[in-house]
Coordinates of C-alpha atoms and ligand atoms in Angstrom, one line a residue:
M1 CA 80.2 106.7 131.5
E2 CA 78.7 103.7 129.9
V3 CA 81.0 100.8 129.2
I4 CA 80.0 98.4 126.4
E5 CA 81.9 95.2 126.5
T6 CA 82.6 93.3 123.3
D7 CA 84.9 90.8 121.6
V8 CA 85.5 92.6 118.3
A9 CA 84.7 96.4 117.7
I10 CA 84.7 97.3 114.0
V11 CA 84.8 101.0 113.3
G12 CA 83.2 101.4 109.8
A13 CA 80.5 99.8 108.0
G14 CA 81.3 100.2 104.5
G15 CA 82.5 97.4 102.2
A16 CA 85.4 96.6 104.3
G17 CA 83.7 96.9 107.8
L18 CA 80.6 94.9 106.7
S19 CA 83.0 92.2 105.2
A20 CA 84.9 91.9 108.3
A21 CA 81.6 91.7 110.6
I22 CA 80.3 88.9 108.6
A23 CA 83.6 87.0 108.5
V24 CA 83.8 87.2 112.4
A25 CA 80.1 86.2 112.8
E26 CA 80.6 83.3 110.3
R27 CA 83.8 82.1 112.0
D28 CA 82.6 82.0 115.5
P29 CA 78.9 83.0 116.3
N30 CA 79.6 83.1 120.1
L31 CA 81.8 86.2 119.5
K32 CA 80.1 89.7 120.3
I33 CA 80.6 92.2 117.5
A34 CA 79.9 95.8 118.0
L35 CA 79.7 97.6 114.4
L36 CA 80.1 101.2 114.6
S37 CA 79.5 103.9 112.0
K38 CA 79.2 107.5 111.9
V39 CA 76.4 107.3 109.2
Y40 CA 73.9 104.6 108.4
P41 CA 75.9 101.8 106.7
M42 CA 74.1 102.3 103.3
R43 CA 75.5 105.9 103.3
S44 CA 79.2 104.7 103.4
H45 CA 81.2 105.8 100.5
T46 CA 81.4 102.3 99.0
C47 CA 77.9 103.1 97.8
A48 CA 79.1 105.8 95.6
A49 CA 81.4 103.4 93.6
E50 CA 80.3 103.2 90.1
G51 CA 82.5 101.3 87.7
G52 CA 83.3 97.9 88.9
A53 CA 85.4 95.3 90.9
A54 CA 88.4 93.7 89.5
G55 CA 89.0 89.9 89.5
V56 CA 90.1 87.4 86.7
A57 CA 87.1 86.0 84.8
K58 CA 88.1 85.5 81.2
D59 CA 89.8 82.5 80.0
E60 CA 92.6 84.5 78.2
D61 CA 93.1 86.3 81.5
S62 CA 95.2 85.1 84.5
L63 CA 96.3 85.7 87.9
D64 CA 99.8 86.7 86.7
K65 CA 98.4 89.1 84.3
H66 CA 96.3 90.6 87.2
F67 CA 99.4 90.9 89.3
D68 CA 101.5 92.4 86.4
D69 CA 99.1 95.2 85.8
T70 CA 98.6 95.9 89.4
V71 CA 102.4 96.1 90.2
S72 CA 103.3 98.1 87.2
G73 CA 100.2 100.2 87.7
G74 CA 101.5 101.0 91.2
D75 CA 105.0 101.8 89.8
W76 CA 106.5 98.9 91.5
L77 CA 105.8 100.3 95.0
C78 CA 103.3 97.5 95.8
D79 CA 104.3 94.6 98.1
Q80 CA 104.3 91.7 95.8
D81 CA 103.5 89.1 98.1
A82 CA 100.4 90.8 99.1
V83 CA 99.4 91.4 95.6
E84 CA 99.8 87.8 94.8
W85 CA 97.7 86.8 97.8
F86 CA 95.1 89.3 96.7
V87 CA 94.7 88.4 93.0
E88 CA 94.0 84.9 93.8
R89 CA 91.3 85.5 96.3
A90 CA 89.7 88.3 94.0
P91 CA 87.5 86.1 91.9
K92 CA 86.4 83.9 94.7
E93 CA 85.2 86.8 96.9
L94 CA 83.3 88.3 93.7
A95 CA 81.7 85.0 93.3
R96 CA 80.8 84.8 96.9
I97 CA 79.0 88.1 97.1
E98 CA 77.1 86.9 93.8
R99 CA 75.7 83.9 96.0
W100 CA 74.7 86.5 98.5
G101 CA 72.8 88.4 95.9
C102 CA 74.9 90.9 94.1
P103 CA 73.4 91.2 90.6
W104 CA 76.6 91.3 88.3
S105 CA 75.7 92.4 84.8
R106 CA 76.0 89.3 82.3
D107 CA 76.8 88.8 78.8
A108 CA 74.1 87.5 76.3
D109 CA 75.6 83.8 76.8
G110 CA 75.0 84.2 80.6
K111 CA 78.5 84.7 81.6
V112 CA 79.7 87.5 84.0
A113 CA 80.3 90.5 82.0
V114 CA 83.7 92.3 82.5
R115 CA 84.6 95.8 81.1
P116 CA 88.0 97.3 80.4
F117 CA 89.4 99.6 83.1
G118 CA 92.4 101.9 83.3
G119 CA 95.7 100.2 83.4
M120 CA 94.3 96.7 83.3
K121 CA 95.3 95.4 80.0
I122 CA 92.6 93.1 79.6
E123 CA 88.8 93.2 80.7
R124 CA 88.4 91.9 84.2
T125 CA 86.3 94.5 85.8
W126 CA 83.1 93.0 87.0
Y127 CA 80.1 95.5 87.3
A128 CA 76.4 95.9 88.0
A129 CA 75.7 98.5 85.5
D130 CA 77.2 101.7 86.8
K131 CA 75.9 101.3 90.4
T132 CA 78.5 98.5 91.3
G133 CA 79.2 99.9 94.8
F134 CA 75.6 100.3 95.7
H135 CA 74.8 96.6 94.8
I136 CA 78.0 95.4 96.6
L137 CA 77.1 97.4 99.9
H138 CA 73.6 96.4 99.8
T139 CA 74.4 92.9 99.4
L140 CA 76.9 92.8 102.5
F141 CA 74.3 94.9 104.4
Q142 CA 71.5 92.5 103.9
T143 CA 73.6 89.5 104.5
S144 CA 75.0 91.1 107.8
L145 CA 71.3 91.2 109.0
Q146 CA 71.2 87.4 109.2
F147 CA 73.7 87.4 112.0
P148 CA 72.5 88.1 115.6
S149 CA 75.9 88.6 117.1
I150 CA 76.5 91.8 114.9
K151 CA 75.3 94.6 116.8
R152 CA 75.0 97.8 115.1
Y153 CA 75.9 101.1 116.5
D154 CA 74.8 103.5 113.8
E155 CA 75.7 107.3 114.0
Y156 CA 78.3 106.6 116.7
Y157 CA 81.4 108.7 115.9
S158 CA 84.6 107.1 117.0
T159 CA 87.1 109.5 118.6
D160 CA 90.1 107.5 120.0
L161 CA 91.4 104.1 120.3
I162 CA 92.2 102.7 123.7
A163 CA 95.9 101.7 123.4
A164 CA 97.3 100.6 126.7
D165 CA 100.0 98.0 127.8
G166 CA 101.1 97.5 124.2
R167 CA 97.7 96.5 123.0
C168 CA 94.5 97.9 121.6
Q169 CA 92.0 97.4 124.1
G170 CA 89.0 99.3 122.7
V171 CA 87.5 102.4 121.1
M172 CA 85.9 105.5 122.4
A173 CA 82.8 106.8 120.4
I174 CA 80.1 109.6 120.7
E175 CA 76.4 108.4 120.5
M176 CA 75.4 111.4 118.2
R177 CA 71.8 111.2 119.0
S178 CA 72.4 112.0 122.6
G179 CA 76.0 113.4 122.6
Q180 CA 77.1 110.9 125.2
L181 CA 80.7 109.5 125.1
K182 CA 80.7 105.7 125.5
T183 CA 83.6 103.1 126.1
F184 CA 83.8 100.1 123.9
A185 CA 86.1 97.8 125.8
A186 CA 87.0 95.2 123.1
K187 CA 89.5 92.6 122.9
T188 CA 90.1 93.4 119.3
V189 CA 89.5 96.3 117.1
I190 CA 89.3 96.5 113.2
I191 CA 89.5 99.8 111.6
A192 CA 87.7 100.2 108.3
T193 CA 86.9 103.9 108.1
G194 CA 87.7 104.4 104.4
G195 CA 89.9 107.2 102.8
A196 CA 90.9 110.8 103.4
G197 CA 90.1 112.6 100.1
R198 CA 88.4 115.4 102.0
V199 CA 91.7 116.8 102.9
F200 CA 91.8 118.3 99.6
P201 CA 89.2 120.8 98.4
F202 CA 88.1 119.2 95.0
T203 CA 87.5 115.5 95.5
T204 CA 85.1 112.7 94.5
N205 CA 85.0 111.7 98.1
G206 CA 81.7 112.0 100.1
A207 CA 81.8 114.5 103.1
I208 CA 82.3 111.6 105.6
K209 CA 85.9 110.8 104.2
T210 CA 87.9 112.6 106.6
G211 CA 90.4 109.9 107.5
D212 CA 89.3 109.5 111.0
G213 CA 90.5 105.8 111.4
M214 CA 93.9 106.6 110.1
A215 CA 94.2 109.6 112.7
M216 CA 93.2 107.5 115.5
A217 CA 95.6 104.7 114.5
Y218 CA 98.4 107.3 114.0
R219 CA 97.8 109.1 117.5
A220 CA 97.9 105.5 119.1
G221 CA 101.4 105.2 117.8
V222 CA 100.8 103.1 114.5
P223 CA 102.7 104.6 111.5
L224 CA 100.9 105.8 108.5
K225 CA 102.5 104.4 105.3
D226 CA 103.0 106.0 101.7
M227 CA 100.9 109.1 102.6
E228 CA 102.4 111.1 99.9
F229 CA 100.5 109.1 97.3
V230 CA 97.2 110.6 96.6
Q231 CA 95.2 109.6 93.5
Y232 CA 93.8 112.2 91.2
H233 CA 91.0 110.7 88.9
P234 CA 91.1 112.3 85.4
T235 CA 87.4 112.8 85.0
G236 CA 85.6 114.6 87.7
L237 CA 82.5 117.0 86.9
P238 CA 83.8 120.6 87.4
G239 CA 82.1 122.3 90.3
T240 CA 81.1 119.3 92.4
G241 CA 83.8 116.9 91.9
I242 CA 81.5 114.0 91.0
L243 CA 82.9 111.2 89.4
M244 CA 82.4 110.3 85.7
T245 CA 83.4 106.5 86.2
E246 CA 86.3 105.0 84.4
G247 CA 83.6 102.8 83.0
C248 CA 82.8 105.7 80.6
R249 CA 86.4 105.3 79.0
G250 CA 86.0 101.6 79.6
E251 CA 82.9 101.5 77.2
G252 CA 84.6 103.6 74.8
G253 CA 84.6 107.3 75.8
I254 CA 87.4 109.6 74.6
L255 CA 89.3 112.5 75.8
V256 CA 89.8 115.6 73.6
N257 CA 91.2 119.1 74.2
K258 CA 89.9 122.4 73.0
D259 CA 91.1 121.6 69.3
G260 CA 89.0 118.2 69.5
Y261 CA 92.4 116.3 69.5
R262 CA 92.9 113.2 71.5
Y263 CA 95.8 114.7 73.4
L264 CA 96.8 111.3 75.3
Q265 CA 98.6 110.2 72.2
D266 CA 101.2 112.8 73.0
Y267 CA 102.0 111.5 76.4
G268 CA 103.3 107.9 75.7
L269 CA 99.7 106.4 75.9
G270 CA 99.7 104.8 72.4
P271 CA 98.3 105.8 69.0
P272 CA 94.5 106.6 68.8
D273 CA 92.6 103.9 67.3
P274 CA 88.9 103.7 66.2
W275 CA 86.3 102.6 68.8
P276 CA 86.0 99.8 69.7
R277 CA 89.5 100.1 70.5
K278 CA 92.1 97.8 72.2
K279 CA 94.9 99.9 73.1
A280 CA 95.6 101.9 76.2
M281 CA 95.1 105.7 75.3
E282 CA 92.0 106.7 77.5
L283 CA 92.5 103.4 79.4
G284 CA 96.1 104.3 80.7
P285 CA 96.4 104.5 84.5
R286 CA 94.9 107.4 86.2
D287 CA 98.1 109.2 87.4
M288 CA 99.4 109.4 83.8
L289 CA 96.0 110.6 82.7
S290 CA 95.6 113.3 85.2
Q291 CA 99.3 114.4 84.7
A292 CA 98.6 114.7 80.9
F293 CA 95.8 117.0 81.6
W294 CA 98.3 119.2 83.8
H295 CA 100.6 119.5 80.6
E296 CA 97.8 120.3 78.4
Q297 CA 96.8 123.1 80.8
Q298 CA 100.5 124.4 80.7
K299 CA 100.4 124.4 76.9
G300 CA 97.1 126.3 76.9
R301 CA 95.3 123.6 75.1
T302 CA 92.5 123.0 77.6
I303 CA 89.2 124.3 77.5
Q304 CA 88.4 127.5 79.6
S305 CA 84.9 126.9 81.0
A306 CA 82.9 130.0 82.2
S307 CA 82.4 129.0 85.9
Y308 CA 84.7 126.1 86.6
G309 CA 88.1 127.0 85.2
D310 CA 90.1 124.5 82.9
V311 CA 88.4 121.4 81.7
V312 CA 88.8 118.7 78.8
H313 CA 86.0 117.0 77.1
L314 CA 85.0 113.4 77.7
D315 CA 83.1 112.5 74.4
M316 CA 80.8 109.6 74.6
R317 CA 78.4 110.5 71.7
H318 CA 79.5 107.8 69.4
L319 CA 78.5 105.1 71.9
G320 CA 74.8 105.9 71.2
Q321 CA 72.1 106.1 73.6
A322 CA 71.1 102.3 73.8
L323 CA 74.7 101.5 75.0
I324 CA 74.7 104.4 77.5
D325 CA 71.5 103.6 79.0
E326 CA 72.2 100.0 79.4
R327 CA 75.8 100.4 81.0
L328 CA 76.0 104.0 82.2
P329 CA 72.6 105.2 83.0
F330 CA 73.6 106.7 86.3
V331 CA 76.5 108.7 85.2
R332 CA 74.2 110.0 82.2
D333 CA 71.8 111.1 85.0
L334 CA 74.6 112.8 87.0
A335 CA 75.8 114.8 84.1
R336 CA 72.4 116.0 83.3
S337 CA 71.5 117.0 86.8
Y338 CA 74.6 118.7 88.0
L339 CA 76.0 120.2 84.5
G340 CA 72.8 120.2 82.3
V341 CA 74.9 118.2 79.8
D342 CA 73.4 115.0 78.1
M343 CA 76.3 112.8 77.1
V344 CA 74.2 111.2 74.3
T345 CA 74.2 114.6 72.5
D346 CA 77.2 116.6 74.0
P347 CA 80.6 116.1 75.2
V348 CA 80.8 116.3 79.0
P349 CA 83.4 118.7 80.7
V350 CA 85.8 117.0 83.1
R351 CA 89.0 117.7 85.0
P352 CA 91.2 115.7 87.4
V353 CA 90.0 115.3 91.0
V354 CA 91.3 113.9 94.2
H355 CA 89.8 110.3 94.5
Y356 CA 91.7 107.8 96.5
T357 CA 94.2 107.7 99.3
M358 CA 97.0 104.9 98.5
G359 CA 98.5 105.5 101.8
G360 CA 97.1 104.6 105.1
I361 CA 97.7 102.7 108.3
H362 CA 100.9 100.6 108.1
M363 CA 99.9 97.0 107.9
E364 CA 102.1 94.0 108.8
N365 CA 101.0 90.6 107.5
L366 CA 98.2 91.8 105.4
V367 CA 95.6 93.0 108.0
E368 CA 97.3 93.3 111.4
T369 CA 98.9 96.6 112.5
P370 CA 102.0 96.8 114.8
L371 CA 99.8 97.4 117.6
K372 CA 98.6 94.0 119.1
G373 CA 94.8 93.5 118.9
L374 CA 94.4 96.2 116.2
Y375 CA 93.6 95.3 112.6
A376 CA 92.6 97.3 109.5
A377 CA 91.1 96.8 106.1
G378 CA 89.8 98.7 103.1
E379 CA 90.8 102.1 101.9
C380 CA 92.2 103.5 105.4
A381 CA 94.8 100.4 105.3
C382 CA 98.0 100.5 103.3
V383 CA 98.7 96.7 102.8
S384 CA 100.1 97.6 100.3
I385 CA 98.6 96.3 96.9
N386 CA 98.2 99.7 95.4
G387 CA 101.8 101.1 95.6
S388 CA 102.0 104.6 94.3
N389 CA 99.1 104.4 92.0
R390 CA 95.9 102.3 92.6
L391 CA 94.3 100.7 89.6
G392 CA 90.6 101.4 89.3
S393 CA 88.5 98.6 90.3
N394 CA 91.0 96.9 92.6
S395 CA 89.5 98.7 95.7
L396 CA 86.1 97.3 96.0
T397 CA 87.7 93.9 95.7
E398 CA 90.3 94.9 98.3
C399 CA 87.6 95.7 100.7
L400 CA 86.0 92.2 100.2
V401 CA 89.1 90.2 100.4
F402 CA 91.0 92.0 103.2
G403 CA 87.9 92.8 105.1
R404 CA 87.1 89.3 105.3
E405 CA 90.7 88.3 106.2
A406 CA 90.7 90.9 109.1
G407 CA 87.5 89.6 110.5
Q408 CA 88.8 86.0 110.3
R409 CA 92.2 86.9 111.7
A410 CA 90.6 89.0 114.7
A411 CA 88.3 86.0 115.5
E412 CA 91.3 83.5 115.3
Q413 CA 93.7 85.5 117.6
I414 CA 90.9 86.7 120.2
G415 CA 91.7 83.6 122.4
S416 CA 95.3 84.3 122.7
L417 CA 94.8 88.2 123.5
G418 CA 92.8 87.5 126.8
A419 CA 90.6 89.8 128.8
V420 CA 91.0 93.8 128.5
N421 CA 92.5 95.5 131.7
D422 CA 89.4 97.4 133.2
T423 CA 91.5 99.9 135.3
L424 CA 93.6 100.8 132.1
V425 CA 90.6 101.1 129.9
K426 CA 88.7 103.3 132.5
E427 CA 91.9 105.7 132.8
R428 CA 92.1 106.0 129.1
A429 CA 88.3 106.6 128.8
E430 CA 88.7 109.4 131.3
A431 CA 91.5 111.0 129.4
S432 CA 89.4 111.0 126.3
R433 CA 86.4 112.4 128.1
Q434 CA 88.4 115.4 129.3
A435 CA 89.9 116.1 125.9
L436 CA 86.4 116.2 124.5
A437 CA 84.9 118.3 127.1
D438 CA 87.7 120.7 126.6
L439 CA 86.9 120.9 122.9
H440 CA 83.3 121.1 123.5
M441 CA 83.1 123.9 126.0
R442 CA 86.2 125.8 125.0
P443 CA 85.6 129.6 125.2
H444 CA 85.5 131.5 121.7
S445 CA 88.8 132.4 120.3
G446 CA 88.4 133.5 116.9
E447 CA 89.6 130.4 115.2
S448 CA 86.8 128.5 113.4
V449 CA 86.5 125.1 112.1
S450 CA 85.5 126.3 108.6
G451 CA 88.4 128.9 108.3
I452 CA 91.1 126.3 109.3
R453 CA 89.5 123.9 106.9
R454 CA 89.6 126.3 104.0
E455 CA 93.1 127.2 104.6
M456 CA 94.2 123.5 104.8
H457 CA 92.4 122.9 101.4
D458 CA 94.0 125.9 99.9
T459 CA 97.7 124.9 101.0
M460 CA 97.2 121.2 100.2
E461 CA 95.9 122.0 96.7
S462 CA 98.5 124.6 96.0
G463 CA 101.5 122.8 97.5
A464 CA 100.9 119.2 97.4
G465 CA 98.6 118.6 94.3
I466 CA 99.3 116.7 91.0
Y467 CA 102.9 118.3 90.7
R468 CA 105.0 119.3 93.7
T469 CA 108.2 120.9 94.2
A470 CA 110.6 121.4 97.4
D471 CA 109.4 125.0 97.7
S472 CA 105.6 124.3 97.3
L473 CA 105.9 121.4 99.9
A474 CA 108.0 123.4 102.4
Q475 CA 105.2 126.1 102.2
T476 CA 102.5 123.5 102.8
C477 CA 104.5 122.1 105.6
T478 CA 104.8 125.4 107.4
D479 CA 101.2 126.2 106.7
M480 CA 100.1 122.9 108.3
A481 CA 102.3 123.2 111.4
N482 CA 100.4 126.6 111.8
L483 CA 97.0 125.2 111.3
R484 CA 97.7 122.4 113.8
D485 CA 98.7 125.0 116.4
R486 CA 95.7 127.2 115.6
F487 CA 93.5 124.1 115.8
N488 CA 94.3 123.9 119.4
R489 CA 92.2 127.1 119.9
V490 CA 89.2 126.1 117.9
A491 CA 86.0 126.9 119.6
L492 CA 82.5 125.6 118.6
E493 CA 79.5 127.9 118.1
D494 CA 77.3 125.0 119.2
K495 CA 77.8 123.9 122.8
S496 CA 74.6 121.5 122.6
A497 CA 74.9 117.8 123.1
V498 CA 72.2 116.3 120.7
Y499 CA 73.4 115.8 117.1
N500 CA 76.0 118.6 117.4
T501 CA 77.5 118.5 113.8
D502 CA 79.8 121.5 115.0
L503 CA 81.5 119.1 117.3
I504 CA 81.7 116.3 114.7
Q505 CA 83.1 118.5 112.2
A506 CA 85.8 119.8 114.4
L507 CA 86.8 116.2 115.2
E508 CA 87.0 115.4 111.6
L509 CA 89.1 118.5 110.9
Q510 CA 91.5 117.4 113.7
S511 CA 91.9 114.0 111.8
M512 CA 92.3 115.9 108.5
V513 CA 95.0 118.2 109.9
E514 CA 96.9 115.5 111.2
I515 CA 96.7 113.4 108.0
A516 CA 97.4 116.3 105.7
E517 CA 100.7 116.9 107.6
T518 CA 101.8 113.4 107.0
M519 CA 101.1 113.8 103.3
A520 CA 103.2 116.9 103.0
H521 CA 106.0 115.7 105.1
S522 CA 106.2 112.4 103.4
A523 CA 106.2 114.2 99.9
T524 CA 108.8 116.5 100.8
K525 CA 111.2 113.7 101.9
R526 CA 110.6 111.7 98.7
T527 CA 112.7 113.4 96.1
E528 CA 111.8 111.3 93.1
S529 CA 108.8 111.1 90.9
R530 CA 106.8 107.8 91.1
G531 CA 103.1 107.0 90.3
S532 CA 101.0 109.6 91.8
H533 CA 103.5 111.7 93.4
Q534 CA 105.3 113.9 90.8
R535 CA 108.0 116.3 91.7
L536 CA 108.9 119.0 89.0
D537 CA 112.3 119.1 90.7
F538 CA 113.0 115.4 90.8
A539 CA 111.2 114.1 87.6
Q540 CA 112.8 110.7 87.4
R541 CA 111.9 107.5 89.5
D542 CA 114.9 106.7 91.8
D543 CA 114.9 103.0 92.6
E544 CA 118.4 103.1 94.3
V545 CA 117.0 105.2 97.1
F546 CA 113.3 105.1 97.1
L547 CA 112.0 101.7 96.1
K548 CA 110.9 101.8 99.7
H549 CA 107.6 102.7 101.6
S550 CA 107.6 105.9 103.9
L551 CA 106.3 105.5 107.3
A552 CA 105.1 108.8 109.3
T553 CA 105.2 108.5 112.9
Y554 CA 103.2 110.6 115.2
N555 CA 105.1 113.2 117.4
G556 CA 102.3 115.1 119.3
Q557 CA 102.7 118.8 118.7
A558 CA 105.7 118.5 116.4
A559 CA 105.9 117.4 112.8
P560 CA 105.8 113.7 112.0
T561 CA 109.1 111.5 111.9
I562 CA 109.5 109.9 108.4
D563 CA 111.2 106.5 108.1
Y564 CA 111.4 104.0 105.2
R565 CA 110.9 100.3 105.0
D566 CA 111.8 98.0 102.0
V567 CA 109.3 97.2 99.5
V568 CA 108.6 93.2 99.0
I569 CA 109.8 92.2 95.5
T570 CA 108.9 88.5 94.8
K571 CA 108.8 88.1 90.9
S572 CA 108.6 91.6 89.1
Q573 CA 111.8 93.6 89.1
P574 CA 111.1 97.4 88.5
A575 CA 111.1 98.3 84.9
A576 CA 109.5 101.1 82.7
R577 CA 105.8 101.5 82.7
V578 CA 104.7 100.8 79.2
Y579 CA 101.0 101.4 78.0
G580 CA 99.8 101.7 74.5
G581 CA 100.7 98.4 72.8
D582 CA 98.3 95.7 71.7
V583 CA 96.6 93.9 74.6
Ligands
FAD601 C1 82.8 108.1 93.7 C2 83.8 107.1 93.9 C3 83.6 105.9 93.0 C4 84.4 104.9 93.2 N1 84.4 103.9 92.4 C5 85.0 102.7 92.5 C6 85.0 101.7 91.7 O1 84.2 101.6 90.6 N2 85.7 100.6 91.6 C7 86.6 100.4 92.9 O2 87.2 99.4 93.1 N3 86.6 101.3 93.8 C8 85.9 102.5 93.6 N4 86.1 103.6 94.3 C9 87.0 103.5 95.7 C10 86.2 102.6 96.6 O3 84.8 102.8 96.5 C11 86.4 102.8 98.0 O4 87.9 102.8 98.3 C12 86.1 101.8 99.1 O5 84.6 101.7 98.7 C13 86.2 102.2 100.5 O6 85.6 101.3 101.3 P1 85.8 101.2 102.9 O7 85.0 100.2 103.4 O8 87.2 101.3 103.1 O9 85.2 102.7 103.3 P2 83.9 103.5 103.1 O10 83.0 102.7 102.2 O11 84.2 104.7 102.9 O12 83.3 103.3 104.7 C14 83.9 103.9 105.7 C15 83.0 103.6 106.9 O13 83.7 104.1 108.0 C16 82.8 104.7 109.0 N5 83.5 105.8 109.7 C17 84.3 106.7 109.3 N6 84.8 107.5 110.3 C18 84.3 107.0 111.3 C19 84.4 107.4 112.8 N7 85.1 108.4 113.2 N8 83.4 106.7 113.4 C20 82.6 105.9 113.2 N9 82.6 105.3 112.0 C21 83.3 106.0 111.2 C22 81.8 105.4 107.8 O14 80.6 105.7 108.6 C23 81.7 104.2 106.9 O15 80.7 103.4 107.5 C24 85.3 104.8 94.2 C25 85.4 105.8 95.2 C26 84.6 106.9 95.0 C27 84.7 108.1 96.0

């Protein structure tokens, strides 16, 4: 088996992974960097982000206000020291990537334009029309090309971390073009593999968002934190789950039910005011808006669409074609292409859709995991600045801020970690090879990847969706244990080596099954409602018991163990979340 020796291996080449790679290269050009990605970097999910990236820009805004919005948006589950650290660096990173070429949209006076976003009580979301993620990723990718020390391994699928002797010593990956498994013996590893929305059937997340990096860390003994918190975005296109960015509402779009009524006024989100408005309503946080949809559905006030179940309408007609074409050309195209609806002349049907994984790899000290030599950043990491409900537009900035820090930290600490242990690395590599060969060549058993994936989707949606109960979660936990067991008998149709997508999908399913189980068990144990985790049987937030992060620890073939850890409070004591007043 080929062994590739490197100083830093980075798994993932989206916003966080590229930021980390550039930071390592800038800090020490002598360090060897291996940048692995299961797709070409520009196909990473960061590219799909539409709306924008948050950072204080206006004179009337402040770091304290960004902090307050983030902490109350997260229903006080954010670690406040991390949020303070984040909001301070946010504008600097957004300015840095402008110097690297990111074309931020501008106001007529030449200043960077900022748009309102859900849960942000003042405009602070920088954008590049409605293709912000595309421009950020492009900027990072082209900047990374300047550094000869960054060696790319595109279309390499990482399977396992090499954890031995209390330390991470590398990562295993399949070169998809040849089917060969390779060992990356690395002094440090940074995981930047993004989220896990694909655990659910209806999601905005691209097909690659299967939580592989979270699962690799989990299997290596690093706990997954706050996995019960899964964000639903209120405005997905029915059928595909394609996102209608929050920028639609930021620019003035309204949500109405079957009677044409702006129903959010019934859910504590403030009185409706005429456009251009300044109050919360449609700019409330995502968890509250998605929950309001559910209640409208229970009251029979949603619209029944012929092919896609219940929807409400996102109405943008009053904005006019000129504004829509200037600020939201991409989403206009998407709605036309996928639903045949032109938002200039017609309201767009939308419904809540799984969008973001607040939980992730347990981080200590911002970017370090409890396993020495292992770092993480981006959506796969739980720092936690997102608490129980991430505010839209904080994540792109999170990738830049924490991706950079992970790179710098790895480069800084590498000297103290010393060489990897070749014998241990070889031993672990051999174990990975055997496990993979077993999956690859296993005789047919009747269990299929698509069958198990479908059942996982069904049980996660029915038992662990927007609203949960003890009974629904118990059923999901039972189903997931059963599916985990059945996964051990899954057999591939395709036994070939070259671009074996059957094999990759089986490995992705393994990640998702493990992650789904942590979500269901963490949700079962949290007998309160907070942010995106809503229990019909425990409707109140319970700060006495649950002002805590949950930590799910891997137990092989048994269910995960769930423990707790205190939330860091620095200056904002838990209070009621209030939206709908004047900004
Ligand atoms: C449709 C959509 C719109 C969004 N809009 C916004 C927005 O406007 N503002 C905002 O702040 N946030 C937005 N978000 C969220 C934000 O875009 C993501 O959280 C963020 O881009 C994640 O970046 P990342 O670098 O962590 O991961 P990603 O960009 O998802 O990249 C993950 C990388 O890991 C690699 N990878 C994964 N598994 C493996 C493996 N096993 N082996 C090798 N490589 C692997 C992939 O190839 C990829 O390169 C949006 C998300 C979606 C889905």
